[in-house]
CSV table of C-alpha atoms in Angstrom, one decimal:
chain,number,residue,atom,x,y,z
A,1,MET,CA,62.0,87.6,152.0
A,2,ILE,CA,62.2,88.3,148.3
A,3,GLU,CA,61.6,91.9,147.2
A,4,LEU,CA,59.4,91.5,144.1
A,5,PRO,CA,59.6,94.0,141.2
A,6,ALA,CA,56.7,96.3,141.1
A,7,GLY,CA,54.0,95.8,138.4
A,8,GLY,CA,54.0,92.0,138.2
A,9,SER,CA,54.8,89.9,135.2
A,10,ALA,CA,55.2,91.4,131.7
A,11,ALA,CA,55.7,88.1,130.0
A,12,ARG,CA,52.3,88.2,128.3
A,13,ASN,CA,52.8,91.8,127.2
A,14,PRO,CA,56.6,92.3,126.9
A,15,ASP,CA,57.8,95.9,126.4
A,16,LEU,CA,61.3,97.3,126.0
A,17,ASP,CA,61.9,97.0,129.8
A,18,TRP,CA,61.0,93.2,129.8
A,19,SER,CA,63.6,91.2,131.7
A,20,GLN,CA,64.1,87.5,132.4
A,21,VAL,CA,65.6,88.4,135.7
A,22,ARG,CA,62.3,90.2,136.7
A,23,GLU,CA,60.3,87.1,135.6
A,24,THR,CA,62.7,84.9,137.6
A,25,MET,CA,62.2,87.0,140.7
A,26,LEU,CA,58.5,86.8,140.4
A,27,MET,CA,58.5,83.0,140.0
A,28,LEU,CA,60.9,82.6,142.9
A,29,GLY,CA,58.6,84.9,144.9
A,30,ILE,CA,55.7,82.6,144.1
A,31,ALA,CA,57.6,79.5,145.2
A,32,VAL,CA,58.5,81.2,148.5
A,33,ALA,CA,55.0,82.4,149.1
A,34,GLN,CA,53.5,78.9,148.4
A,35,VAL,CA,55.9,77.2,150.9
A,36,LYS,CA,55.3,79.9,153.5
A,37,HIS,CA,51.6,79.6,153.1
A,38,ALA,CA,51.6,75.8,153.4
A,39,VAL,CA,53.7,75.9,156.5
A,40,ALA,CA,51.5,78.6,158.1
A,41,GLU,CA,48.3,76.6,157.4
A,42,SER,CA,49.7,73.5,158.8
A,43,ASN,CA,51.0,75.1,162.0
A,44,ALA,CA,47.5,75.4,163.5
A,45,SER,CA,47.0,71.7,163.1
A,46,LEU,CA,50.5,71.0,164.4
A,47,ASN,CA,49.8,73.1,167.5
A,48,ALA,CA,46.5,71.3,168.2
A,49,LEU,CA,48.2,67.9,167.8
A,50,ALA,CA,51.0,68.9,170.1
A,51,PHE,CA,48.5,70.1,172.7
A,52,SER,CA,46.6,66.9,172.4
A,53,PHE,CA,49.8,64.8,173.0
A,54,ALA,CA,50.8,66.9,176.0
A,55,ASP,CA,47.2,66.6,177.4
A,56,THR,CA,47.1,62.9,176.8
A,57,HIS,CA,50.5,62.5,178.6
A,58,ASP,CA,49.2,64.5,181.6
A,59,ARG,CA,46.0,62.4,181.8
A,60,ILE,CA,48.0,59.2,181.6
A,61,GLU,CA,50.2,60.3,184.5
A,62,SER,CA,47.1,61.4,186.5
A,63,LEU,CA,45.4,58.1,185.9
A,64,ARG,CA,48.6,56.2,186.9
A,65,ASN,CA,48.9,58.1,190.1
A,66,ASP,CA,45.2,57.5,191.0
A,67,LEU,CA,45.6,53.8,190.3
A,68,LEU,CA,48.8,53.5,192.3
A,69,ALA,CA,46.9,55.1,195.2
A,70,GLN,CA,44.3,52.4,194.9
A,71,ALA,CA,46.7,49.5,194.0
A,72,SER,CA,46.1,47.5,197.1
A,73,THR,CA,42.3,47.3,196.5
A,74,LEU,CA,42.5,46.4,192.8
A,75,PRO,CA,43.1,42.8,191.5
A,76,ALA,CA,46.7,42.3,190.4
A,77,GLU,CA,45.6,40.3,187.3
A,78,LEU,CA,44.2,43.5,185.8
A,79,GLU,CA,47.9,44.6,185.3
A,80,LEU,CA,46.7,48.2,185.1
A,81,ASP,CA,50.1,49.7,185.9
A,82,THR,CA,51.6,47.7,183.0
A,83,LYS,CA,48.8,48.7,180.6
A,84,ILE,CA,49.1,52.4,181.5
A,85,ALA,CA,52.9,52.3,181.1
A,86,GLU,CA,52.3,50.8,177.6
A,87,ILE,CA,49.8,53.5,176.7
A,88,GLY,CA,52.3,56.2,177.9
A,89,GLN,CA,55.1,54.5,175.9
A,90,ARG,CA,52.9,54.5,172.7
A,91,ASN,CA,52.1,58.1,173.2
A,92,MET,CA,55.8,59.0,173.5
A,93,GLN,CA,56.5,57.0,170.3
A,94,ALA,CA,53.9,59.0,168.5
A,95,VAL,CA,55.5,62.2,169.7
A,96,ILE,CA,58.9,61.0,168.5
A,97,ALA,CA,57.4,60.1,165.1
A,98,PHE,CA,55.7,63.4,165.0
A,99,GLN,CA,59.0,65.2,165.1
A,100,PHE,CA,59.2,64.7,161.3
A,101,TYR,CA,56.9,67.7,160.9
A,102,ASP,CA,59.3,70.0,162.9
A,103,ARG,CA,62.2,68.9,160.7
A,104,LEU,CA,60.1,69.4,157.5
A,105,SER,CA,59.0,72.8,158.6
A,106,GLN,CA,62.6,73.7,159.4
A,107,ARG,CA,63.8,72.5,156.0
A,108,LEU,CA,61.1,74.4,154.2
A,109,ASP,CA,62.1,77.5,156.0
A,110,HIS,CA,65.7,76.9,154.8
A,111,VAL,CA,64.4,76.4,151.2
A,112,CYS,CA,62.6,79.8,151.4
A,113,GLY,CA,65.8,81.4,152.7
A,114,THR,CA,67.8,79.8,150.0
A,115,ILE,CA,65.4,80.9,147.3
A,116,SER,CA,65.3,84.5,148.7
A,117,GLY,CA,69.1,84.7,148.9
A,118,LEU,CA,69.4,83.4,145.4
A,119,ALA,CA,66.8,85.9,144.0
A,120,GLU,CA,68.5,88.7,145.8
A,121,LEU,CA,71.9,87.8,144.3
A,122,VAL,CA,70.5,87.2,140.7
A,123,SER,CA,68.7,90.5,140.7
A,124,ASP,CA,71.8,92.5,141.6
A,125,ARG,CA,74.0,92.9,138.5
A,126,ASN,CA,76.9,94.2,140.5
A,127,ARG,CA,77.0,90.9,142.5
A,128,LEU,CA,75.7,88.4,139.9
A,129,TYR,CA,79.1,87.7,138.3
A,130,VAL,CA,81.3,87.9,141.4
A,131,PRO,CA,82.3,84.4,142.6
A,132,SER,CA,82.9,85.6,146.1
A,133,GLU,CA,79.3,86.7,146.3
A,134,TRP,CA,78.2,83.2,145.4
A,135,MET,CA,80.5,81.7,148.0
A,136,ALA,CA,79.1,84.0,150.6
A,137,LEU,CA,75.6,83.0,149.7
A,138,GLN,CA,76.6,79.3,149.9
A,139,ASP,CA,78.3,79.8,153.3
A,140,ARG,CA,75.2,81.7,154.6
A,141,ILE,CA,72.9,79.0,153.5
A,142,ARG,CA,75.0,76.2,154.9
A,143,SER,CA,75.3,78.0,158.3
A,144,GLN,CA,71.6,77.9,158.7
A,145,TYR,CA,71.5,74.1,158.7
A,146,SER,CA,71.3,72.4,162.2
A,147,MET,CA,71.2,68.8,161.1
A,148,GLU,CA,74.3,67.0,159.9
A,149,GLN,CA,72.1,65.3,157.2
A,150,GLU,CA,71.3,68.7,155.7
A,151,LYS,CA,75.0,69.8,155.7
A,152,LYS,CA,76.1,66.6,154.1
A,153,LEU,CA,73.5,66.9,151.3
A,154,PHE,CA,74.5,70.5,150.7
A,155,ASP,CA,78.2,69.6,150.6
A,156,ASP,CA,77.8,66.6,148.4
A,157,ILE,CA,75.7,68.5,145.8
A,158,LEU,CA,78.1,71.5,145.8
A,159,ASN,CA,81.0,69.1,145.3
A,160,GLY,CA,79.4,67.7,142.1
A,161,MET,CA,77.5,64.6,143.3
A,162,ASP,CA,74.4,63.6,141.4
A,163,ILE,CA,71.3,64.8,143.2
A,164,ARG,CA,69.8,61.3,143.4
A,165,GLN,CA,72.9,59.9,144.9
A,166,ALA,CA,73.2,62.7,147.4
A,167,LEU,CA,69.6,62.2,148.4
A,168,SER,CA,70.1,58.5,148.8
A,169,LEU,CA,73.2,59.1,151.1
A,170,ALA,CA,71.3,61.7,153.1
A,171,ALA,CA,68.3,59.3,153.5
A,172,SER,CA,70.6,56.6,154.9
A,173,MET,CA,71.9,58.9,157.6
A,174,VAL,CA,70.3,59.0,161.0
A,175,PRO,CA,69.1,62.6,161.7
A,176,VAL,CA,71.5,64.1,164.2
A,177,GLN,CA,71.6,67.7,165.5
A,178,SER,CA,74.8,69.5,165.1
A,179,ASP,CA,74.3,71.2,168.4
A,180,GLN,CA,72.5,70.1,171.6
A,181,SER,CA,69.7,72.7,171.6
A,182,THR,CA,66.0,71.8,171.7
A,183,GLY,CA,62.9,73.6,170.4
A,184,PRO,CA,61.5,74.6,167.1
A,185,GLU,CA,64.8,75.8,165.7
A,186,SER,CA,66.6,72.6,166.6
A,187,GLY,CA,64.3,70.1,165.0
A,188,ILE,CA,63.5,68.5,168.4
A,189,LEU,CA,60.0,68.9,169.8
A,190,SER,CA,59.8,69.4,173.6
A,191,CYS,CA,56.1,68.8,174.3
A,192,PHE,CA,56.5,67.4,177.8
A,193,ASN,CA,59.2,69.6,179.4
């Protein structure tokens, strides 16, 4: 997390110690705080939604089992097994579509890490003008990405591609994990495991 300079902004009352680096640090700190706050607020809703999907899945399975036990006494034309399977499939499609939030949350966390790393580097005059420090920051940022889409976007922009073009290329890629892990760090929700 960004370590903010003590005393806040002096832009409205500059003195002899006024520094654009200090103001930059404060503004970057505000950006990180806003992103972190938005993610924290939305996590409660996300957790309630995930619980709801998992509970719906369990209830669908329970209903299916109860109906299968009574299958011989129910009219076949009701097609209850087919209808329950369709409901379960729609629920699963919703869960898959819901994974966008997990990827968004992961990307916003990467943005906060990037801003924090940048602020740390810019505020250190001993490191600011050292190219190897910038390369180390870039390597550290890239190593945090778990999706190939993110790595490609990062590489394309660092190699000089226009941001709009890099975004267009990234949007055309199918999101793929660079490893086979699951869970909140991987961008894959595992509500029903």
